[in-house]
Coordinates of C-alpha atoms and ligand atoms in Angstrom, one line a residue:
M1112 CA 0.0 0.0 0.0
K1113 CA 1.3 3.4 -0.9
I1114 CA 2.1 5.9 1.9
S1115 CA -0.6 8.3 0.7
S1116 CA -3.3 5.5 0.9
L1117 CA -2.1 4.5 4.4
L1118 CA -2.4 8.1 5.6
R1119 CA -5.9 8.4 4.1
T1120 CA -7.0 5.2 5.8
A1121 CA -5.6 6.4 9.1
T1122 CA -7.3 9.7 8.8
V1123 CA -10.7 8.1 8.2
L1124 CA -10.2 5.8 11.1
L1125 CA -9.3 8.6 13.4
L1126 CA -12.3 10.7 12.4
A1127 CA -14.6 7.7 12.9
L1128 CA -13.2 7.1 16.4
T1129 CA -13.5 10.8 17.3
L1130 CA -17.2 10.8 16.2
A1131 CA -17.9 7.6 18.1
C1132 CA -16.5 9.1 21.3
G1133 CA -18.7 12.1 21.0
G1134 CA -15.8 14.5 20.3
G1135 CA -15.1 16.2 17.1
S1136 CA -16.0 19.6 15.7
T1137 CA -18.7 21.8 17.0
T1138 CA -20.9 21.1 14.0
S1139 CA -20.9 17.4 14.6
T1140 CA -22.3 17.6 18.1
T1141 CA -24.4 20.8 18.4
T1142 CA -28.0 20.3 17.5
T1143 CA -30.1 23.5 17.0
P1144 CA -32.6 23.6 19.8
P1145 CA -36.3 23.8 18.7
P1146 CA -37.6 27.4 18.7
Q1147 CA -39.3 28.5 21.8
T1148 CA -43.1 28.7 21.7
L1149 CA -45.4 31.4 23.1
R1150 CA -46.7 29.0 25.8
Q1151 CA -43.2 28.2 26.9
V1152 CA -42.1 31.8 27.3
A1153 CA -45.4 32.9 28.9
A1154 CA -45.2 30.1 31.4
A1155 CA -42.1 31.7 32.9
H1156 CA -44.3 34.7 33.9
N1157 CA -47.1 32.4 35.0
I1158 CA -49.2 33.9 32.1
L1159 CA -51.5 31.8 30.0
V1160 CA -51.3 32.6 26.3
G1161 CA -54.6 31.9 24.7
A1162 CA -56.5 32.1 21.4
A1163 CA -60.1 32.0 20.6
A1164 CA -61.0 29.0 18.5
D1165 CA -64.0 27.1 17.0
S1166 CA -64.1 23.4 16.5
P1167 CA -64.7 23.2 12.8
Y1168 CA -61.2 24.6 12.2
L1169 CA -59.6 21.8 14.2
S1170 CA -59.8 19.5 11.1
D1171 CA -57.4 21.9 9.4
P1172 CA -54.1 20.1 10.3
S1173 CA -52.0 23.4 10.3
Y1174 CA -54.6 25.1 12.5
A1175 CA -54.6 22.3 15.0
A1176 CA -50.8 22.0 15.0
V1177 CA -50.2 25.7 15.7
L1178 CA -53.0 26.0 18.3
G1179 CA -51.8 22.9 20.2
T1180 CA -48.2 23.8 20.1
E1181 CA -48.1 27.5 20.7
Y1182 CA -51.0 28.2 23.1
S1183 CA -51.7 27.1 26.6
Q1184 CA -55.3 28.2 26.7
L1185 CA -58.2 28.2 24.2
Q1186 CA -61.6 29.9 24.4
A1187 CA -64.6 29.2 22.3
E1188 CA -65.0 32.1 19.8
N1189 CA -68.7 31.1 19.3
E1190 CA -69.5 27.6 20.4
M1191 CA -70.3 28.2 24.1
K1192 CA -72.6 31.2 23.4
F1193 CA -76.3 30.9 24.2
G1194 CA -77.6 30.6 20.6
I1195 CA -75.3 27.6 19.8
I1196 CA -75.2 25.8 23.1
H1197 CA -78.9 26.2 24.1
P1198 CA -80.7 26.4 20.7
G1199 CA -84.2 25.4 21.9
I1200 CA -86.3 25.3 25.0
G1201 CA -84.7 22.6 27.2
T1202 CA -82.3 21.7 24.3
Y1203 CA -78.6 21.9 24.8
D1204 CA -76.0 21.2 22.2
F1205 CA -72.5 20.8 23.7
T1206 CA -71.0 19.3 20.5
G1207 CA -68.7 22.1 19.6
G1208 CA -67.7 23.1 23.1
D1209 CA -67.0 19.5 24.0
A1210 CA -64.7 19.1 20.9
L1211 CA -62.8 22.2 22.0
V1212 CA -62.4 20.9 25.5
A1213 CA -61.2 17.5 24.2
F1214 CA -58.6 19.2 22.0
A1215 CA -57.4 21.3 24.9
Q1216 CA -57.1 18.3 27.2
A1217 CA -55.2 16.4 24.5
H1218 CA -52.7 19.3 24.2
T1219 CA -52.4 20.2 27.9
M1220 CA -54.2 23.4 27.5
V1221 CA -56.8 25.0 29.8
V1222 CA -60.2 26.3 28.6
R1223 CA -61.8 29.7 29.3
G1224 CA -65.6 29.9 28.9
H1225 CA -67.3 32.5 26.8
T1226 CA -70.0 33.7 27.4
L1227 CA -73.1 33.1 29.6
V1228 CA -75.0 36.4 29.6
W1229 CA -74.7 38.6 26.4
H1230 CA -77.1 40.5 24.2
N1231 CA -75.8 39.0 21.0
Q1232 CA -76.2 35.4 19.7
V1233 CA -79.3 34.9 21.8
P1234 CA -81.7 32.5 20.0
A1235 CA -85.1 33.5 18.7
W1236 CA -86.9 31.2 21.1
V1237 CA -85.7 33.5 23.9
T1238 CA -85.8 36.9 22.1
S1239 CA -89.2 36.2 20.5
G1240 CA -90.7 34.1 23.3
G1241 CA -92.7 37.0 24.9
Y1242 CA -91.4 35.9 28.4
T1243 CA -92.2 37.8 31.5
S1244 CA -89.3 38.9 33.8
P1245 CA -89.8 36.0 36.2
Q1246 CA -89.8 33.5 33.3
L1247 CA -86.7 35.1 31.8
S1248 CA -85.1 34.9 35.1
T1249 CA -85.7 31.2 35.3
I1250 CA -84.4 30.7 31.8
L1251 CA -81.2 32.6 32.5
Q1252 CA -80.6 30.8 35.8
N1253 CA -81.2 27.4 34.2
H1254 CA -78.9 28.4 31.3
I1255 CA -76.0 29.5 33.6
T1256 CA -76.4 26.4 35.8
T1257 CA -76.7 23.8 33.1
V1258 CA -73.8 25.1 31.0
M1259 CA -71.4 25.7 33.9
Q1260 CA -72.2 22.3 35.5
H1261 CA -71.7 20.6 32.2
Y1262 CA -68.2 22.1 32.0
A1263 CA -67.4 22.0 35.8
G1264 CA -63.8 20.9 36.2
Q1265 CA -63.1 21.5 32.4
V1266 CA -63.6 25.2 32.1
Y1267 CA -61.6 27.1 34.7
A1268 CA -62.9 30.6 34.1
W1269 CA -66.0 32.1 32.6
D1270 CA -66.9 35.4 31.0
V1271 CA -70.2 35.3 33.0
V1272 CA -71.4 38.6 31.7
N1273 CA -70.2 40.2 28.5
E1274 CA -70.6 43.8 27.3
A1275 CA -73.3 45.0 29.6
F1276 CA -72.1 48.6 29.6
N1277 CA -72.5 51.3 27.0
D1278 CA -69.4 53.4 26.2
D1279 CA -70.9 56.3 28.3
G1280 CA -70.9 54.1 31.4
T1281 CA -74.6 53.4 31.5
I1282 CA -76.1 49.9 31.4
R1283 CA -76.9 48.7 27.9
D1284 CA -80.6 48.1 27.1
T1285 CA -80.8 44.4 26.5
I1286 CA -83.2 41.5 26.9
W1287 CA -81.5 40.6 30.1
Y1288 CA -81.4 44.1 31.6
D1289 CA -84.6 45.9 30.7
Q1290 CA -86.2 44.4 27.6
P1291 CA -87.9 43.0 29.7
G1292 CA -84.9 42.1 31.9
I1293 CA -84.8 39.5 34.7
G1294 CA -86.5 41.7 37.3
F1295 CA -84.1 44.5 38.1
A1296 CA -84.8 47.0 35.3
G1297 CA -83.4 50.4 36.1
M1298 CA -81.7 49.2 39.2
G1299 CA -78.1 49.4 37.9
T1300 CA -75.8 46.4 38.1
E1301 CA -78.2 44.0 39.8
T1302 CA -78.6 41.9 36.7
I1303 CA -74.8 41.4 36.6
E1304 CA -74.8 40.7 40.4
Q1305 CA -77.5 38.1 40.1
S1306 CA -75.8 36.4 37.2
L1307 CA -72.5 36.2 39.1
T1308 CA -74.3 34.8 42.1
W1309 CA -76.0 32.1 40.1
A1310 CA -72.7 31.3 38.4
R1311 CA -70.9 30.8 41.8
A1312 CA -73.7 28.5 42.9
A1313 CA -73.4 26.5 39.7
D1314 CA -69.6 25.9 39.9
T1315 CA -67.9 27.0 43.0
N1316 CA -64.4 26.4 41.5
A1317 CA -64.7 28.4 38.4
K1318 CA -63.3 31.9 38.2
L1319 CA -66.0 34.4 37.4
F1320 CA -65.3 37.4 35.0
Y1321 CA -67.0 40.5 33.7
N1322 CA -65.7 41.1 30.1
D1323 CA -66.0 44.2 27.9
Y1324 CA -64.4 46.4 25.2
N1325 CA -63.4 50.1 25.1
D1326 CA -62.7 49.9 28.8
E1327 CA -59.0 49.2 28.4
T1328 CA -57.9 52.7 29.3
M1329 CA -59.0 55.1 32.0
N1330 CA -62.3 56.5 30.7
V1331 CA -66.0 56.9 31.6
K1332 CA -66.8 53.3 30.7
S1333 CA -63.9 51.8 32.7
D1334 CA -64.8 54.1 35.6
A1335 CA -68.3 52.6 35.7
I1336 CA -67.0 49.1 35.5
Y1337 CA -64.5 49.9 38.3
A1338 CA -67.2 51.4 40.5
M1339 CA -69.3 48.2 40.0
A1340 CA -66.2 46.0 40.8
Q1341 CA -65.4 48.0 43.9
D1342 CA -69.0 47.7 45.1
F1343 CA -69.1 43.9 44.4
K1344 CA -65.8 43.3 46.2
T1345 CA -67.0 45.4 49.2
R1346 CA -70.2 43.5 49.4
G1347 CA -68.8 40.0 48.7
V1348 CA -70.5 39.6 45.3
P1349 CA -68.6 36.8 43.5
L1350 CA -66.3 38.4 41.0
D1351 CA -62.8 37.1 40.4
G1352 CA -61.6 39.2 37.5
I1353 CA -62.1 41.5 34.6
G1354 CA -61.7 40.6 30.9
F1355 CA -60.4 43.4 28.7
Q1356 CA -61.1 42.7 25.1
F1357 CA -58.6 44.9 23.2
H1358 CA -60.1 45.0 19.6
V1359 CA -57.9 47.8 18.5
D1360 CA -56.1 49.4 15.6
L1361 CA -52.8 51.2 15.3
T1362 CA -54.1 54.4 16.7
F1363 CA -54.0 52.7 20.0
D1364 CA -50.2 52.9 19.9
D1365 CA -50.0 56.1 21.8
P1366 CA -47.9 56.6 24.9
N1367 CA -50.7 58.2 26.8
A1368 CA -53.1 55.3 25.9
L1369 CA -50.6 52.7 26.9
A1370 CA -49.8 54.4 30.2
S1371 CA -53.5 54.6 30.8
V1372 CA -53.9 50.9 30.3
A1373 CA -51.3 50.2 32.9
T1374 CA -52.9 52.6 35.4
N1375 CA -56.4 51.1 34.7
F1376 CA -55.1 47.5 35.2
Q1377 CA -53.5 48.6 38.4
R1378 CA -56.7 50.0 39.9
F1379 CA -58.6 46.8 39.2
A1380 CA -55.6 44.7 40.5
A1381 CA -55.7 46.7 43.7
L1382 CA -59.2 45.3 44.3
G1383 CA -57.7 41.8 44.2
L1384 CA -59.1 41.1 40.7
E1385 CA -57.3 39.1 38.0
I1386 CA -56.8 40.9 34.7
H1387 CA -57.3 38.9 31.5
I1388 CA -56.6 40.3 28.1
T1389 CA -59.3 38.3 26.4
E1390 CA -59.9 39.2 22.7
L1391 CA -56.8 41.1 21.5
D1392 CA -56.5 41.8 17.8
I1393 CA -54.9 44.7 16.0
R1394 CA -56.5 45.3 12.7
L1395 CA -54.7 46.8 9.7
Q1396 CA -55.8 48.2 6.3
D1397 CA -52.9 46.7 4.4
S1398 CA -50.2 44.1 4.9
S1399 CA -47.2 46.3 4.0
A1400 CA -44.0 45.7 6.0
A1401 CA -44.5 49.1 7.6
S1402 CA -48.0 48.1 8.8
L1403 CA -46.9 44.7 10.0
N1404 CA -44.0 46.2 11.9
A1405 CA -46.1 48.8 13.5
Q1406 CA -48.6 46.1 14.5
A1407 CA -45.7 44.1 16.0
K1408 CA -44.6 47.0 18.1
L1409 CA -48.1 47.5 19.6
Y1410 CA -48.5 43.7 20.2
G1411 CA -45.2 43.8 22.1
E1412 CA -46.1 46.8 24.1
L1413 CA -49.4 45.3 25.2
A1414 CA -47.7 42.0 26.1
A1415 CA -45.1 44.0 28.1
I1416 CA -47.9 45.7 30.1
C1417 CA -49.4 42.3 31.0
V1418 CA -46.0 41.0 32.0
Q1419 CA -45.4 44.0 34.2
Q1420 CA -48.8 43.7 36.0
P1421 CA -48.6 40.8 38.5
N1422 CA -52.4 40.3 38.3
C1423 CA -52.4 40.0 34.5
K1424 CA -52.7 36.2 34.1
V1425 CA -54.0 35.8 30.5
F1426 CA -52.7 37.2 27.2
Q1427 CA -55.2 36.0 24.6
T1428 CA -55.9 36.9 21.0
W1429 CA -59.2 36.6 19.2
G1430 CA -58.1 33.8 16.9
F1431 CA -54.5 33.4 15.9
T1432 CA -54.4 33.1 12.2
D1433 CA -55.6 35.7 9.6
K1434 CA -57.2 32.8 7.8
Y1435 CA -60.0 32.8 10.3
S1436 CA -60.6 36.2 11.8
W1437 CA -63.9 38.0 12.4
I1438 CA -62.3 41.3 11.3
P1439 CA -62.7 41.3 7.5
G1440 CA -66.4 40.3 7.9
F1441 CA -67.2 43.1 10.4
F1442 CA -64.7 45.8 9.3
P1443 CA -64.7 45.8 5.4
G1444 CA -61.3 46.7 4.1
W1445 CA -59.6 45.8 7.3
G1446 CA -57.8 42.6 8.3
W1447 CA -54.3 41.1 9.0
A1448 CA -55.1 41.4 12.7
L1449 CA -53.5 38.3 14.2
P1450 CA -49.9 37.0 14.9
F1451 CA -50.0 34.3 12.2
D1452 CA -50.8 35.0 8.6
A1453 CA -53.4 33.1 6.5
N1454 CA -50.7 30.5 5.7
Y1455 CA -49.8 30.0 9.3
Q1456 CA -46.5 31.8 8.9
K1457 CA -45.3 33.8 11.9
K1458 CA -45.7 37.5 11.4
P1459 CA -43.5 40.2 13.0
A1460 CA -46.2 40.4 15.6
Y1461 CA -45.5 36.8 16.7
T1462 CA -41.8 37.5 17.3
S1463 CA -42.7 40.7 19.1
I1464 CA -45.1 38.9 21.5
L1465 CA -42.5 36.1 22.0
N1466 CA -39.8 38.6 22.9
A1467 CA -42.1 40.6 25.3
L1468 CA -43.3 37.5 27.1
Ligands
G3I1672 O1 -72.5 29.4 12.1 C1 -73.2 30.2 11.1 C2 -73.2 29.5 9.8 O2 -74.0 28.3 10.0 C3 -73.8 30.4 8.8 O3 -73.7 29.8 7.5 C4 -73.0 31.7 8.7 C5 -73.6 32.7 7.7 O4 -73.3 34.0 8.1 O5 -73.1 32.3 10.0 C6 -72.5 31.5 11.0 O6 -72.5 32.2 12.2 C7 -71.6 33.3 12.4 C8 -70.8 33.0 13.6 O7 -70.0 34.1 13.9 C9 -69.9 31.8 13.5 O8 -69.0 31.9 12.4 C10 -72.4 34.5 12.6 O9 -73.1 34.8 11.4 C11 -71.6 35.7 12.9 O10 -72.3 36.8 13.3 C12 -70.7 35.3 14.1 O11 -69.9 36.3 14.4 C13 -69.2 36.3 15.7 C14 -69.6 37.5 16.5 O12 -68.9 37.5 17.8 C15 -71.1 37.6 16.8 O13 -71.5 38.7 17.4 C16 -67.7 36.3 15.5 O14 -67.3 35.0 14.9 C17 -67.0 36.4 16.8 O15 -65.7 36.6 16.6 C18 -67.6 37.6 17.6 O16 -66.9 37.6 18.9 C19 -67.2 38.7 19.7 C20 -67.1 38.2 21.1 O17 -68.0 37.1 21.3 C21 -67.5 39.3 22.1 N1 -66.7 40.5 21.9 C22 -66.6 41.0 20.5 C23 -66.3 39.9 19.5 C24 -66.1 40.4 18.1 O18 -67.4 40.8 17.7

């Protein structure tokens, strides 16, 4: 054998030995760690990172993969609302909600319930039934009790009452409040109090929330909700937290508004209430790089406010992919509101949330 062949053979043997012993160059031993997920980074702050979801989308493999990997909480976008879950007198349909709960359990996620008392998505059998206040009261109590008991131990927190206030701080005229209401018309927040009391009796372990929009900053609406919360805490009415929706656009990225959010969160936290960001999305009018980067900045700022507020326990967006978002249907010309694009690619907003959390 020639000297050159001997050398080549020896070199190959040496390399094989080195690799077998776990030595060798950096490239041969270093594996790139998998990228961190939102739920991993949020867990470090004891924050649940959630997304609204509906069960028909779970059959989309990409949808299921991202939801089950990135998020630690899900909430029914529609399938636990009155009209879907209680479509007829004495008729309940838990199919969609149960599918969401099963998905969550299979992916070690928790489920947030939405919503028991709301003026929208109430079925015609209720709105057109001509019920008296006492009859309506019985219907609502039965509804709250049946739904919460069905999900007891599976849904850890409920938006018991949703959007009961007008933006001027008065109570919204609704079938539950005064059309005809459940018996407290004109009495202020008694309808909300009664609903929370029924909810506590139905599932003593569930956390009970009041949820609304346009109350994220210090303003007349958040003042009214704060006054209610303060009164409820003083009198022992069961209320565990406030859900702040955050359906916003880029105009929200204003230092005064952001400071006002932090101040507002702090006053509710000082009452001993949990703060949940429940329905965040930041709608855009185009998907230019400038718009996506501006959106990312605001997402990061809001995530940072949650991290800095010890009572902020949930950072949840209203959906997670632009493929399925309520925005284009309700705000024509607007869209691109969520952290993943319509092809499930991470947008700048995703990275910004990850970094902030
Ligand atoms: O399921 C029916 C389907 O059978 C039918 O073919 C289709 C035709 O329009 O409608 C489908 O129902 C729609 C439902 O979403 C499920 O997709 C309703 O029309 C539509 O009105 C409903 O919109 C929901 C909206 O609440 C109702 O007010 C949105 O998806 C949902 O994102 C939105 O969520 C609310 C929160 O609950 C409370 N805060 C505000 C937030 C945004 O409006």
